[in-house]
PDB file of N, CA and C in Angstrom:
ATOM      1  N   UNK A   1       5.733 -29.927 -69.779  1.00 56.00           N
ATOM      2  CA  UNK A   1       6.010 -31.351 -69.754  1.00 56.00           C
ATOM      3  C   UNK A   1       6.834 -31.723 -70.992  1.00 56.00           C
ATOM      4  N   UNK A   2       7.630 -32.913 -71.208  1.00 68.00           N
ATOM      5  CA  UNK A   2       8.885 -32.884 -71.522  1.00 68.00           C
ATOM      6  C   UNK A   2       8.209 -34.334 -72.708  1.00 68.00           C
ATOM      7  N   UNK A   3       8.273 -34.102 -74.113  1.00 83.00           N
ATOM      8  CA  UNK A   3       7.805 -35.207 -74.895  1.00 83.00           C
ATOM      9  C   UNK A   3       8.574 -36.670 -74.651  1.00 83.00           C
ATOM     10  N   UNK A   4       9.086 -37.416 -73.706  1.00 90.00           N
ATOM     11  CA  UNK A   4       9.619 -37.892 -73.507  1.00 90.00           C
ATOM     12  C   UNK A   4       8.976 -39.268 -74.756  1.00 90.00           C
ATOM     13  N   UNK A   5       9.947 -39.987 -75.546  1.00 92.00           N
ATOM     14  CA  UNK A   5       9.393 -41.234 -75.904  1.00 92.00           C
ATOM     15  C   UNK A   5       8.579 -42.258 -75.662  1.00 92.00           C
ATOM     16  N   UNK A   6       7.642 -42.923 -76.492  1.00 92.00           N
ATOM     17  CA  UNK A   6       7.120 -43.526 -75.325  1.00 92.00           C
ATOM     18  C   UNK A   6       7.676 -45.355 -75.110  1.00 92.00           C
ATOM     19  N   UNK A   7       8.972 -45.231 -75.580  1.00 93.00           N
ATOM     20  CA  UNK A   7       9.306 -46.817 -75.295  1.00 93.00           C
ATOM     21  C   UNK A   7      10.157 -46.411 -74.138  1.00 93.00           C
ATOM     22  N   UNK A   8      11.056 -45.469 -73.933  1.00 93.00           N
ATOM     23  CA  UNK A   8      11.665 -44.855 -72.676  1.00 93.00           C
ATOM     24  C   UNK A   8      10.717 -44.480 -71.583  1.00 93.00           C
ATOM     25  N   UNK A   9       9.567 -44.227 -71.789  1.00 92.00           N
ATOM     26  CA  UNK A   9       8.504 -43.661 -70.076  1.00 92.00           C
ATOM     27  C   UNK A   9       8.043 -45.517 -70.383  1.00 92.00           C
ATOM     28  N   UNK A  10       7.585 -46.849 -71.249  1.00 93.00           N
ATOM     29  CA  UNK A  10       7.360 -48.033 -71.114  1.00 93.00           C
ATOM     30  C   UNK A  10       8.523 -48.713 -70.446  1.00 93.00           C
ATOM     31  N   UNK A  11       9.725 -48.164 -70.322  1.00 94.00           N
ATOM     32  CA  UNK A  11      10.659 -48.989 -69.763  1.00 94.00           C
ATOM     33  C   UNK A  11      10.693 -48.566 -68.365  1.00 94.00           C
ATOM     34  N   UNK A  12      10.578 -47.097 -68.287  1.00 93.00           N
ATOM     35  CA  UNK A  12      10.569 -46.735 -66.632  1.00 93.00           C
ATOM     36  C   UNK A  12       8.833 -47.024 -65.735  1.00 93.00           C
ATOM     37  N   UNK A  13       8.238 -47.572 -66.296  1.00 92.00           N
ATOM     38  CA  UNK A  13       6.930 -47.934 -65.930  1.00 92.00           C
ATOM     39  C   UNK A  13       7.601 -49.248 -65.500  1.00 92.00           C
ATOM     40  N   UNK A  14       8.190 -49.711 -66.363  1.00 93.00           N
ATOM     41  CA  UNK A  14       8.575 -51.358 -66.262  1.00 93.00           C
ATOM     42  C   UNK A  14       9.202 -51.655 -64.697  1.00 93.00           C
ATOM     43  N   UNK A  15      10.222 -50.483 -64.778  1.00 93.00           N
ATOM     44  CA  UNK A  15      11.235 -50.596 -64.158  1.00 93.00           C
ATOM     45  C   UNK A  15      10.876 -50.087 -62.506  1.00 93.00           C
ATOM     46  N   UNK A  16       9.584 -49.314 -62.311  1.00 91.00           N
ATOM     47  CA  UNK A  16       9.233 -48.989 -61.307  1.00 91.00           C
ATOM     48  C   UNK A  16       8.768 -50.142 -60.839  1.00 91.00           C
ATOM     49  N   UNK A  17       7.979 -51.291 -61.609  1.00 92.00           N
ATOM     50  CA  UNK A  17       6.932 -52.010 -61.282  1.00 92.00           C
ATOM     51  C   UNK A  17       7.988 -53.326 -60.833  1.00 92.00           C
ATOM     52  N   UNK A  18       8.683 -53.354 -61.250  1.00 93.00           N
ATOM     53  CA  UNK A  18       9.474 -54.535 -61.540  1.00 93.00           C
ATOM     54  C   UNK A  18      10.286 -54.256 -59.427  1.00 93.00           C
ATOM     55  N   UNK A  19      11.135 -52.737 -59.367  1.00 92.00           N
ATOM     56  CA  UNK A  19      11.007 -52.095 -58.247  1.00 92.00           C
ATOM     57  C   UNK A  19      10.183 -52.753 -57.197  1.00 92.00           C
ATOM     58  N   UNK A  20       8.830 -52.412 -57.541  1.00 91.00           N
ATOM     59  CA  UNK A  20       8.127 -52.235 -56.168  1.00 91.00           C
ATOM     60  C   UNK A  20       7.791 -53.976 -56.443  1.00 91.00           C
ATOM     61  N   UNK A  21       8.312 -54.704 -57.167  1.00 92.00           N
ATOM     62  CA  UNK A  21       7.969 -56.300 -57.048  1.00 92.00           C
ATOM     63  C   UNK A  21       9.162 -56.880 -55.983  1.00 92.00           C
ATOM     64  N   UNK A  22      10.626 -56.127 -56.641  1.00 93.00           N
ATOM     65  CA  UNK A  22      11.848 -56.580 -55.518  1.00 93.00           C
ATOM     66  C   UNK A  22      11.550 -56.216 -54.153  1.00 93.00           C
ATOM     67  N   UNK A  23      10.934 -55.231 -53.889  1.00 93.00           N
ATOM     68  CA  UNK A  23      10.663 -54.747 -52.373  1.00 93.00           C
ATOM     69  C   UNK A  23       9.987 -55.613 -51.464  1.00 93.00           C
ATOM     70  N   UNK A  24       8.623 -55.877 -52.304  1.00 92.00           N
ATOM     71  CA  UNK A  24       7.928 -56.886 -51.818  1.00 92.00           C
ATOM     72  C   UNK A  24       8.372 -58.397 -51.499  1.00 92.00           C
ATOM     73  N   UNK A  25       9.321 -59.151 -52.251  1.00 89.00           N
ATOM     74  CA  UNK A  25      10.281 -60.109 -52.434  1.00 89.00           C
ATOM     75  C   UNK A  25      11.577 -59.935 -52.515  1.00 89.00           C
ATOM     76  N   UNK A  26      11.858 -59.658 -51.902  1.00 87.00           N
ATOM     77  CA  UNK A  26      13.805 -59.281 -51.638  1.00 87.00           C
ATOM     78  C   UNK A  26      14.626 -60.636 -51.816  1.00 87.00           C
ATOM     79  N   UNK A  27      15.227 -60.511 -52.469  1.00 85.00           N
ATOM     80  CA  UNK A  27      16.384 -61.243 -52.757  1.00 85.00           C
ATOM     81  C   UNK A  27      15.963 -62.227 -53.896  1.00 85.00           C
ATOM     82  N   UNK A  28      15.124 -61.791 -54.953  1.00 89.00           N
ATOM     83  CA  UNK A  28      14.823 -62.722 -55.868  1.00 89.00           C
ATOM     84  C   UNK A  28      15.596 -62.129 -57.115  1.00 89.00           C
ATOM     85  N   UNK A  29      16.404 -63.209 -57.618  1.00 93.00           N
ATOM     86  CA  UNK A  29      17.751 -62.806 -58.664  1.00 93.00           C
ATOM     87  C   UNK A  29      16.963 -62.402 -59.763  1.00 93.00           C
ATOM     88  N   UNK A  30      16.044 -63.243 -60.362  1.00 94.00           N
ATOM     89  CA  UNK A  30      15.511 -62.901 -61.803  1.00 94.00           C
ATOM     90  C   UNK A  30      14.992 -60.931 -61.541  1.00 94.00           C
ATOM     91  N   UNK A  31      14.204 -60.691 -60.571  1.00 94.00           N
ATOM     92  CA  UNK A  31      14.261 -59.576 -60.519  1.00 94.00           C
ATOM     93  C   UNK A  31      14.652 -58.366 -60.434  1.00 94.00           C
ATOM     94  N   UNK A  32      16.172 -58.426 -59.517  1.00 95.00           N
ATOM     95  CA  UNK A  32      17.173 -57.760 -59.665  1.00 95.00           C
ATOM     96  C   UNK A  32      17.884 -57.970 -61.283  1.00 95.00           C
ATOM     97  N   UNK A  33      18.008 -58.746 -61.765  1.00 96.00           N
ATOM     98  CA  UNK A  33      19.004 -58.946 -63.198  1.00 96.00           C
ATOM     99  C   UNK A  33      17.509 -58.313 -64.224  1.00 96.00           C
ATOM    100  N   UNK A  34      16.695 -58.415 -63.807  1.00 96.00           N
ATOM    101  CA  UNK A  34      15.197 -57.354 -64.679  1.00 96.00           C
ATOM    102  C   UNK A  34      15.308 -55.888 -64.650  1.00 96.00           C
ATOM    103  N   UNK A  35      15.779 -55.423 -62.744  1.00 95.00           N
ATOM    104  CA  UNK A  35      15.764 -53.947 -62.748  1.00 95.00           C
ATOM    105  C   UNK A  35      16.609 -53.941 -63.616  1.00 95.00           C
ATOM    106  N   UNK A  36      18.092 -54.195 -63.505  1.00 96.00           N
ATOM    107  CA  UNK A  36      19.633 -53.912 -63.782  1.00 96.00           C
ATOM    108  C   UNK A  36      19.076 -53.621 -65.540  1.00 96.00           C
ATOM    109  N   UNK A  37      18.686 -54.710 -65.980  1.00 97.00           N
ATOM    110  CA  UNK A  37      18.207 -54.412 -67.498  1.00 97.00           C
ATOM    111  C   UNK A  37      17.745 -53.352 -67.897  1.00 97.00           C
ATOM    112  N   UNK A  38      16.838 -52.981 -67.081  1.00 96.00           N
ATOM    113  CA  UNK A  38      15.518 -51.954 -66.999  1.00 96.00           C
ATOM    114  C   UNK A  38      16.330 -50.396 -66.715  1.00 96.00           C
ATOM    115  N   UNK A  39      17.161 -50.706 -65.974  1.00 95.00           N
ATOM    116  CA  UNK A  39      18.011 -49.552 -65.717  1.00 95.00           C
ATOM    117  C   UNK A  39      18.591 -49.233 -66.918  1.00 95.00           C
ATOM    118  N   UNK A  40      19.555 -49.828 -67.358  1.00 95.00           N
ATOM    119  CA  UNK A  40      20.741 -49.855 -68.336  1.00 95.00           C
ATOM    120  C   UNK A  40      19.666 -48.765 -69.719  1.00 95.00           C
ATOM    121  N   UNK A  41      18.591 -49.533 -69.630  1.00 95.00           N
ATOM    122  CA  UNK A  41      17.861 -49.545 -70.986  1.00 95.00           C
ATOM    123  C   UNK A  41      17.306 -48.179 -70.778  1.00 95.00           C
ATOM    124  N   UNK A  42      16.638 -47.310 -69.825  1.00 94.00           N
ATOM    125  CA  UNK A  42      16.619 -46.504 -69.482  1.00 94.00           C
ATOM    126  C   UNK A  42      17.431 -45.454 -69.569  1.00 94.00           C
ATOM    127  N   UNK A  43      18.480 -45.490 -68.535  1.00 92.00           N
ATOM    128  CA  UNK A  43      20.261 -44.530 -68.745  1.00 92.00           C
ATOM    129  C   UNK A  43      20.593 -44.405 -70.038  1.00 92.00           C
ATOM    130  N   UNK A  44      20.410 -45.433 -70.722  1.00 93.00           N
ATOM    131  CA  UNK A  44      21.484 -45.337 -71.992  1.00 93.00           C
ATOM    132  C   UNK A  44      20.363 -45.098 -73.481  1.00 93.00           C
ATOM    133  N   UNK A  45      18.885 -44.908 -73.004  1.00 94.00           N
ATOM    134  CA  UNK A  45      18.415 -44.296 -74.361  1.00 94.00           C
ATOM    135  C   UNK A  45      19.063 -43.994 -75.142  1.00 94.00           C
ATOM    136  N   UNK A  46      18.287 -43.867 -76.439  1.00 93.00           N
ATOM    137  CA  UNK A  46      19.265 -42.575 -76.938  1.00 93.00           C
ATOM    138  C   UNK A  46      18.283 -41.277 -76.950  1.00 93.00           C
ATOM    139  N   UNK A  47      17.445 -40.892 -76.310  1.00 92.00           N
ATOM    140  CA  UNK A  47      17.013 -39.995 -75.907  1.00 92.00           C
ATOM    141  C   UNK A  47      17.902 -39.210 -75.130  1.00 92.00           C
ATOM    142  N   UNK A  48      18.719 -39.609 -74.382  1.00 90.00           N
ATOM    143  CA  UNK A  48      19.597 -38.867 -73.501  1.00 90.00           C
ATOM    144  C   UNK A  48      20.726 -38.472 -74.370  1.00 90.00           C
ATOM    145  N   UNK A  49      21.530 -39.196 -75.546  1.00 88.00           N
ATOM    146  CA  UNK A  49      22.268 -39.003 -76.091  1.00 88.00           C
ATOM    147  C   UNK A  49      21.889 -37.358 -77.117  1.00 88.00           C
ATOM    148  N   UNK A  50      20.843 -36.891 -77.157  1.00 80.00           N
ATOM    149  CA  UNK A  50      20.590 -35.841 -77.682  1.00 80.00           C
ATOM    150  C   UNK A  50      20.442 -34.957 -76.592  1.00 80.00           C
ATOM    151  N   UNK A  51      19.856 -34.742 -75.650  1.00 78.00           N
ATOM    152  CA  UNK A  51      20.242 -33.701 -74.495  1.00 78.00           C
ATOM    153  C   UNK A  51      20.365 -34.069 -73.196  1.00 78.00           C
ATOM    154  N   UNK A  52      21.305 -33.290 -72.777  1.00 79.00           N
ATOM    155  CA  UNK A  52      21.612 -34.084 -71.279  1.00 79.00           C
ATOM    156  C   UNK A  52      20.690 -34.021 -69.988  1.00 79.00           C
ATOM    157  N   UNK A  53      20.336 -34.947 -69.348  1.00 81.00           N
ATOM    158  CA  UNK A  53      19.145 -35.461 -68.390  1.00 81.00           C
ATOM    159  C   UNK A  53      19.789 -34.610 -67.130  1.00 81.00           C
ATOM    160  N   UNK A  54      18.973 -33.574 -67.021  1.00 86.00           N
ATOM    161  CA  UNK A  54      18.765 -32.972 -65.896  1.00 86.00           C
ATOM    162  C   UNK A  54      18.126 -33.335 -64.435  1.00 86.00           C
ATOM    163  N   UNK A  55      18.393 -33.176 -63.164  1.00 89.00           N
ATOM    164  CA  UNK A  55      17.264 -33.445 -62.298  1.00 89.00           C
ATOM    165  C   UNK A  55      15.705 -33.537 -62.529  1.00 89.00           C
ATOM    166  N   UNK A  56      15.412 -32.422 -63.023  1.00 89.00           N
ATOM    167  CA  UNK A  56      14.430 -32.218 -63.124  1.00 89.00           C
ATOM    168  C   UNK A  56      13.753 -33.239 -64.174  1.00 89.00           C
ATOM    169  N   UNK A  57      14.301 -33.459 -65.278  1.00 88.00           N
ATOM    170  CA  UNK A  57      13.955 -34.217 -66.619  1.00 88.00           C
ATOM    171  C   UNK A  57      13.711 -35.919 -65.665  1.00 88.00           C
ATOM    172  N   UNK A  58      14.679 -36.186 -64.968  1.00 86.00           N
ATOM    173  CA  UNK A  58      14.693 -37.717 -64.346  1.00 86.00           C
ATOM    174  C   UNK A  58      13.318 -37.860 -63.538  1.00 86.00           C
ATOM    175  N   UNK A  59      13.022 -36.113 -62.481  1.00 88.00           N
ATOM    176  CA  UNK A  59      11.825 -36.731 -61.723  1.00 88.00           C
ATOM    177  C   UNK A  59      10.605 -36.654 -62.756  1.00 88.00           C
ATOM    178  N   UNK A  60      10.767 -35.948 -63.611  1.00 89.00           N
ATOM    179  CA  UNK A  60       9.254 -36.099 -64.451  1.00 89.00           C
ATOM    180  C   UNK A  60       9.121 -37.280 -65.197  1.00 89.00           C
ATOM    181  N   UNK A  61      10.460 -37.886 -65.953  1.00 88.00           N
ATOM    182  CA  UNK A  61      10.123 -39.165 -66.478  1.00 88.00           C
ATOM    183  C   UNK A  61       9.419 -40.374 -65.056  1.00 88.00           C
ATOM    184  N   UNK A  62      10.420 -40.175 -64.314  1.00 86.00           N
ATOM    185  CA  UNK A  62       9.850 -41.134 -62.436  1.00 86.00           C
ATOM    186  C   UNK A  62       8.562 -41.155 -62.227  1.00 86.00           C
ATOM    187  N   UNK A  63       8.036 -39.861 -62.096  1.00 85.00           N
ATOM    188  CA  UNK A  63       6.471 -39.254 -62.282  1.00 85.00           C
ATOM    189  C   UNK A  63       5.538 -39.787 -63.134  1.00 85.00           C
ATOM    190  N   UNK A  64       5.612 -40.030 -64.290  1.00 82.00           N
ATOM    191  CA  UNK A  64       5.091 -40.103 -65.518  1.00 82.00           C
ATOM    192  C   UNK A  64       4.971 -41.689 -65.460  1.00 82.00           C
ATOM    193  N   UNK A  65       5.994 -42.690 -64.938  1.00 71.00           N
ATOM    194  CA  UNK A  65       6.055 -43.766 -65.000  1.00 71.00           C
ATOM    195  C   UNK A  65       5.477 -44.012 -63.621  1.00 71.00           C
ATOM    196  N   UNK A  66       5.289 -43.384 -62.461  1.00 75.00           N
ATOM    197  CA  UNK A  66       4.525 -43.821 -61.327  1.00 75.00           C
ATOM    198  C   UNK A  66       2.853 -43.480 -61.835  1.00 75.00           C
ATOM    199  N   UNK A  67       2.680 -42.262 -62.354  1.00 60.00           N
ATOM    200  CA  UNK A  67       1.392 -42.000 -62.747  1.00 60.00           C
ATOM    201  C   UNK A  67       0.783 -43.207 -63.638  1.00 60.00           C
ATOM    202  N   UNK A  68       1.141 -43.594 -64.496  1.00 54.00           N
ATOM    203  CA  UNK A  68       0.641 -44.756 -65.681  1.00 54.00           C
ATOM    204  C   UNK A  68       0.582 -45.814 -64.891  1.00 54.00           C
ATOM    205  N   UNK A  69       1.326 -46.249 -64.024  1.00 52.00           N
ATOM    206  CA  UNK A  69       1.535 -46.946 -63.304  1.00 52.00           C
ATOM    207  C   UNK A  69       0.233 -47.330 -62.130  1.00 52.00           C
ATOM    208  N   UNK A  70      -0.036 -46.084 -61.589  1.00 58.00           N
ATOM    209  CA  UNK A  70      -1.076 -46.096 -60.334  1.00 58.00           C
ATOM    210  C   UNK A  70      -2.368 -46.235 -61.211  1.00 58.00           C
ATOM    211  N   UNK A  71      -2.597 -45.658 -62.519  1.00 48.00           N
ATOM    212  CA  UNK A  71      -4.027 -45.620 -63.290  1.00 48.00           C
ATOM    213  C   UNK A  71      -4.020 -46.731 -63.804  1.00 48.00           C
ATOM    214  N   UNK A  72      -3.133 -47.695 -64.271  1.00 55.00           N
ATOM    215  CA  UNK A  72      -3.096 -49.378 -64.613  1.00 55.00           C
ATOM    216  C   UNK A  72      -4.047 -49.915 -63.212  1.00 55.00           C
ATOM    217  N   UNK A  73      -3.230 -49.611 -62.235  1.00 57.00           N
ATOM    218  CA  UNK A  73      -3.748 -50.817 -61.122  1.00 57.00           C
ATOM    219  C   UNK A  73      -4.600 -50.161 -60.502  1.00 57.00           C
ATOM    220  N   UNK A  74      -5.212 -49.071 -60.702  1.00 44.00           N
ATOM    221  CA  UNK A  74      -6.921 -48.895 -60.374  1.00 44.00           C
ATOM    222  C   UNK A  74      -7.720 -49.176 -61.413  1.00 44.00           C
ATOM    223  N   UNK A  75      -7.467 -49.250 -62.722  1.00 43.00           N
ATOM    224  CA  UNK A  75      -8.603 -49.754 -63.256  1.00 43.00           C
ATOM    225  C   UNK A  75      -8.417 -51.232 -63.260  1.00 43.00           C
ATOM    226  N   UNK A  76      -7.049 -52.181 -62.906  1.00 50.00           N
ATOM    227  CA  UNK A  76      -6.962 -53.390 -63.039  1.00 50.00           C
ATOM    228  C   UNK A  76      -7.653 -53.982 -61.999  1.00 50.00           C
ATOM    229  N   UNK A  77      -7.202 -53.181 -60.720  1.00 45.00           N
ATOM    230  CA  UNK A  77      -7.797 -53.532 -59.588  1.00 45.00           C
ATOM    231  C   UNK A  77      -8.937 -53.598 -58.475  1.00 45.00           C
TER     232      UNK A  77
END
C-alpha cells in the first residue's frame, strides 16, 4: 500500500462523496463546480508532481477514499 498523503486521500473522500451526492441530485451547479474543485485539487497535488500516477496508484487512492468513506457512514449511520 502506497503512503499516499493524508490531505490528498481527504480530498478524494471528499470528492467521492460529493460524487455520489451529484448522482443522487443531478443537475445541481454548486455540486458539480465542488467535484470540478475536488478534481483539480486531487490531479494537481503535488504528490503527483514527485512520481508519476500510475493505474494502479489512482485505483488504490479511489479505494482508500471509498473505504473511509463506507466506515464513516456505518458508524454515522
Amino acid at each position: 500500500m502506497r503512503p499516499f498523503p493524508d490531505d490528498l486521500v481527504q480530498a478524494q473522500q471528499e470528492w467521492n462523496a460529493t460524487y455520489r451526492q451529484l448522482a443522487a441530485r443531478p443537475g445541481r451547479t454548486e455540486l458539480r463546480r465542488r467535484l470540478r474543485r475536488l478534481s483539480a485539487q486531487v490531479l494537481y497535488h503535488p504528490y503527483w508532481q514527485q512520481r508519476r500516477p500510475s493505474p494502479s496508484a489512482w485505483r488504490e487512492l479511489r479505494h482508500l477514499g471509498d473505504s473511509a468513506a463506507d466506515v464513516r457512514r456505518r458508524l454515522t449511520g
